[in-house]
C-alpha cells in the first residue's frame, strides 16, 4: 500500500484526530460555554498540535461549525420513510433526542453563539444553516415528487425546529414525543 492509499484510509489517523478534536470542542463548550476557550486548549484536550487544527479547519469558527454540522448529520440524519409525515416525525424525534442528550445544550448554544462572533462566526453559522436547509429541502422535494403537499424548509424550521430549540435553551419543559408529534401535526 503506498502512502496516498494509507492517508485516505477511513478510520485512520486523520479520522481519529477529527473525532478527538470534535469531542474536545464539545467537552469545552459543555464545561465553559462558547467563546471561553482557544484553539490551543482544544488542541491540548484532543492531544494534537495547534497547527493540525489550523491546517484542517483554518480558524476556530470553522471548526465549531464543522462540529455542529457533523453532529447534526450523524445524529439527526434526513430520514426517508416513504411519507412526508413519517419523515418529519422521525426527523423531529431525532433532533429532539439530540438536543436533549448529554451534549445537546452545548451544541444548541454553539449554533446560537456562532451568530454573534464577528464575520467568521456569521459565515460559519450561515454554512451550517445552508447545508441543513439543503438537506431539509431534499426531504421536502422527495415528498413533492410522491405527490404530497409539502411546506417550504423555512416552515419546518419555524414550526418544528425553532419551538424545540427555544424550549431547550430556556428550560421550558421536556420535548415529549407527544409534543414533538404535535409540532409536526400543526405544520402539516
GROMACS .gro file of C-alpha atoms in nm:
model
  188
    1UNK     CA    1   0.000   0.000   0.000
    2UNK     CA    2   0.151   0.335  -0.098
    3UNK     CA    3   0.144   0.649   0.115
    4UNK     CA    4  -0.158   0.804  -0.066
    5UNK     CA    5  -0.374   0.497  -0.005
    6UNK     CA    6  -0.276   0.490   0.361
    7UNK     CA    7  -0.362   0.861   0.401
    8UNK     CA    8  -0.715   0.805   0.263
    9UNK     CA    9  -0.791   0.503   0.478
   10UNK     CA   10  -1.121   0.559   0.658
   11UNK     CA   11  -1.081   0.535   1.031
   12UNK     CA   12  -0.709   0.615   1.009
   13UNK     CA   13  -0.514   0.880   1.193
   14UNK     CA   14  -0.698   1.166   1.023
   15UNK     CA   15  -1.036   1.032   1.137
   16UNK     CA   16  -0.902   0.978   1.489
   17UNK     CA   17  -0.771   1.334   1.505
   18UNK     CA   18  -1.103   1.470   1.375
   19UNK     CA   19  -1.301   1.271   1.631
   20UNK     CA   20  -1.070   1.375   1.917
   21UNK     CA   21  -1.089   1.744   1.818
   22UNK     CA   22  -1.468   1.730   1.783
   23UNK     CA   23  -1.502   1.569   2.126
   24UNK     CA   24  -1.266   1.825   2.278
   25UNK     CA   25  -1.477   2.109   2.139
   26UNK     CA   26  -1.800   1.954   2.266
   27UNK     CA   27  -1.649   1.897   2.611
   28UNK     CA   28  -1.511   2.250   2.633
   29UNK     CA   29  -1.842   2.406   2.532
   30UNK     CA   30  -2.022   2.194   2.791
   31UNK     CA   31  -1.775   2.292   3.063
   32UNK     CA   32  -1.708   2.657   2.984
   33UNK     CA   33  -1.953   2.778   2.724
   34UNK     CA   34  -1.886   2.923   2.384
   35UNK     CA   35  -1.602   3.171   2.342
   36UNK     CA   36  -1.425   3.069   2.659
   37UNK     CA   37  -1.153   2.856   2.508
   38UNK     CA   38  -0.888   2.878   2.239
   39UNK     CA   39  -0.762   2.661   1.957
   40UNK     CA   40  -0.464   2.582   2.182
   41UNK     CA   41  -0.693   2.449   2.454
   42UNK     CA   42  -0.885   2.238   2.203
   43UNK     CA   43  -0.557   2.101   2.070
   44UNK     CA   44  -0.427   2.020   2.418
   45UNK     CA   45  -0.752   1.846   2.514
   46UNK     CA   46  -0.751   1.647   2.188
   47UNK     CA   47  -0.382   1.561   2.211
   48UNK     CA   48  -0.290   1.722   1.879
   49UNK     CA   49  -0.082   2.020   1.768
   50UNK     CA   50  -0.244   2.361   1.717
   51UNK     CA   51  -0.109   2.354   1.363
   52UNK     CA   52  -0.315   2.041   1.289
   53UNK     CA   53  -0.632   2.230   1.376
   54UNK     CA   54  -0.537   2.541   1.177
   55UNK     CA   55  -0.431   2.332   0.878
   56UNK     CA   56  -0.756   2.134   0.873
   57UNK     CA   57  -1.012   2.398   0.975
   58UNK     CA   58  -0.839   2.736   0.933
   59UNK     CA   59  -0.994   2.901   1.241
   60UNK     CA   60  -1.199   2.828   1.550
   61UNK     CA   61  -1.530   2.936   1.398
   62UNK     CA   62  -1.494   2.698   1.102
   63UNK     CA   63  -1.408   2.418   1.344
   64UNK     CA   64  -1.711   2.496   1.558
   65UNK     CA   65  -1.940   2.498   1.254
   66UNK     CA   66  -1.793   2.165   1.143
   67UNK     CA   67  -1.860   2.017   1.488
   68UNK     CA   68  -2.221   2.139   1.485
   69UNK     CA   69  -2.293   2.016   1.133
   70UNK     CA   70  -2.119   1.682   1.182
   71UNK     CA   71  -2.320   1.614   1.496
   72UNK     CA   72  -2.644   1.714   1.327
   73UNK     CA   73  -2.577   1.493   1.026
   74UNK     CA   74  -2.471   1.194   1.235
   75UNK     CA   75  -2.741   1.212   1.500
   76UNK     CA   76  -3.029   1.372   1.310
   77UNK     CA   77  -2.998   1.248   0.951
   78UNK     CA   78  -3.268   1.320   0.696
   79UNK     CA   79  -3.499   1.016   0.703
   80UNK     CA   80  -3.677   0.859   0.408
   81UNK     CA   81  -3.977   0.668   0.545
   82UNK     CA   82  -4.188   0.692   0.231
   83UNK     CA   83  -4.418   0.971   0.353
   84UNK     CA   84  -4.365   1.333   0.448
   85UNK     CA   85  -4.545   1.289   0.780
   86UNK     CA   86  -4.322   0.991   0.864
   87UNK     CA   87  -4.010   1.174   0.754
   88UNK     CA   88  -4.091   1.484   0.959
   89UNK     CA   89  -4.188   1.285   1.269
   90UNK     CA   90  -3.868   1.081   1.251
   91UNK     CA   91  -3.654   1.386   1.183
   92UNK     CA   92  -3.815   1.588   1.463
   93UNK     CA   93  -3.777   1.297   1.709
   94UNK     CA   94  -3.407   1.265   1.615
   95UNK     CA   95  -3.350   1.638   1.666
   96UNK     CA   96  -3.534   1.632   1.998
   97UNK     CA   97  -3.324   1.338   2.118
   98UNK     CA   98  -3.003   1.509   2.008
   99UNK     CA   99  -3.068   1.849   2.164
  100UNK     CA  100  -3.184   1.699   2.494
  101UNK     CA  101  -2.896   1.448   2.511
  102UNK     CA  102  -2.581   1.485   2.720
  103UNK     CA  103  -2.412   1.732   2.483
  104UNK     CA  104  -2.729   1.870   2.327
  105UNK     CA  105  -2.743   2.205   2.505
  106UNK     CA  106  -2.377   2.266   2.423
  107UNK     CA  107  -2.444   2.215   2.052
  108UNK     CA  108  -2.753   2.440   2.064
  109UNK     CA  109  -2.551   2.711   2.239
  110UNK     CA  110  -2.276   2.670   1.983
  111UNK     CA  111  -2.518   2.729   1.696
  112UNK     CA  112  -2.656   3.041   1.868
  113UNK     CA  113  -2.311   3.171   1.961
  114UNK     CA  114  -2.176   3.146   1.608
  115UNK     CA  115  -2.423   3.418   1.512
  116UNK     CA  116  -2.263   3.672   1.740
  117UNK     CA  117  -1.895   3.612   1.676
  118UNK     CA  118  -1.799   3.853   1.402
  119UNK     CA  119  -1.784   3.789   1.030
  120UNK     CA  120  -1.615   3.448   1.058
  121UNK     CA  121  -1.877   3.330   1.305
  122UNK     CA  122  -2.160   3.457   1.088
  123UNK     CA  123  -2.012   3.282   0.784
  124UNK     CA  124  -1.975   2.959   0.981
  125UNK     CA  125  -2.333   2.987   1.106
  126UNK     CA  126  -2.458   3.053   0.753
  127UNK     CA  127  -2.272   2.747   0.625
  128UNK     CA  128  -2.438   2.525   0.887
  129UNK     CA  129  -2.781   2.676   0.815
  130UNK     CA  130  -2.743   2.650   0.438
  131UNK     CA  131  -2.632   2.285   0.450
  132UNK     CA  132  -2.912   2.188   0.686
  133UNK     CA  133  -3.167   2.377   0.474
  134UNK     CA  134  -3.039   2.197   0.163
  135UNK     CA  135  -3.086   1.864   0.338
  136UNK     CA  136  -3.437   1.957   0.455
  137UNK     CA  137  -3.519   2.072   0.104
  138UNK     CA  138  -3.421   1.733  -0.038
  139UNK     CA  139  -3.669   1.565   0.201
  140UNK     CA  140  -3.941   1.810   0.100
  141UNK     CA  141  -3.863   1.766  -0.271
  142UNK     CA  142  -3.897   1.387  -0.235
  143UNK     CA  143  -4.240   1.440  -0.082
  144UNK     CA  144  -4.348   1.663  -0.369
  145UNK     CA  145  -4.223   1.404  -0.620
  146UNK     CA  146  -4.451   1.149  -0.445
  147UNK     CA  147  -4.739   1.393  -0.496
  148UNK     CA  148  -4.759   1.512  -0.135
  149UNK     CA  149  -4.817   1.873  -0.038
  150UNK     CA  150  -4.502   1.987   0.140
  151UNK     CA  151  -4.427   2.310   0.325
  152UNK     CA  152  -4.110   2.502   0.248
  153UNK     CA  153  -3.793   2.447   0.451
  154UNK     CA  154  -3.845   2.771   0.644
  155UNK     CA  155  -4.184   2.642   0.755
  156UNK     CA  156  -4.019   2.332   0.903
  157UNK     CA  157  -3.763   2.550   1.079
  158UNK     CA  158  -4.026   2.792   1.212
  159UNK     CA  159  -4.290   2.541   1.320
  160UNK     CA  160  -4.095   2.232   1.421
  161UNK     CA  161  -3.731   2.309   1.499
  162UNK     CA  162  -3.750   2.659   1.648
  163UNK     CA  163  -4.000   2.567   1.922
  164UNK     CA  164  -3.785   2.272   2.027
  165UNK     CA  165  -3.468   2.481   2.038
  166UNK     CA  166  -3.642   2.755   2.237
  167UNK     CA  167  -3.772   2.502   2.491
  168UNK     CA  168  -3.423   2.360   2.538
  169UNK     CA  169  -3.248   2.697   2.556
  170UNK     CA  170  -3.488   2.838   2.813
  171UNK     CA  171  -3.562   2.520   3.008
  172UNK     CA  172  -3.932   2.532   2.920
  173UNK     CA  173  -4.022   2.169   2.973
  174UNK     CA  174  -3.944   1.836   2.817
  175UNK     CA  175  -3.963   1.752   2.449
  176UNK     CA  176  -4.203   1.463   2.485
  177UNK     CA  177  -4.294   1.251   2.182
  178UNK     CA  178  -4.648   1.393   2.203
  179UNK     CA  179  -4.519   1.749   2.196
  180UNK     CA  180  -4.284   1.681   1.903
  181UNK     CA  181  -4.553   1.498   1.703
  182UNK     CA  182  -4.792   1.787   1.776
  183UNK     CA  183  -4.548   2.031   1.617
  184UNK     CA  184  -4.540   1.820   1.302
  185UNK     CA  185  -4.919   1.782   1.302
  186UNK     CA  186  -4.968   2.160   1.323
  187UNK     CA  187  -4.724   2.213   1.037
  188UNK     CA  188  -4.896   1.963   0.811
   0.00000   0.00000   0.00000
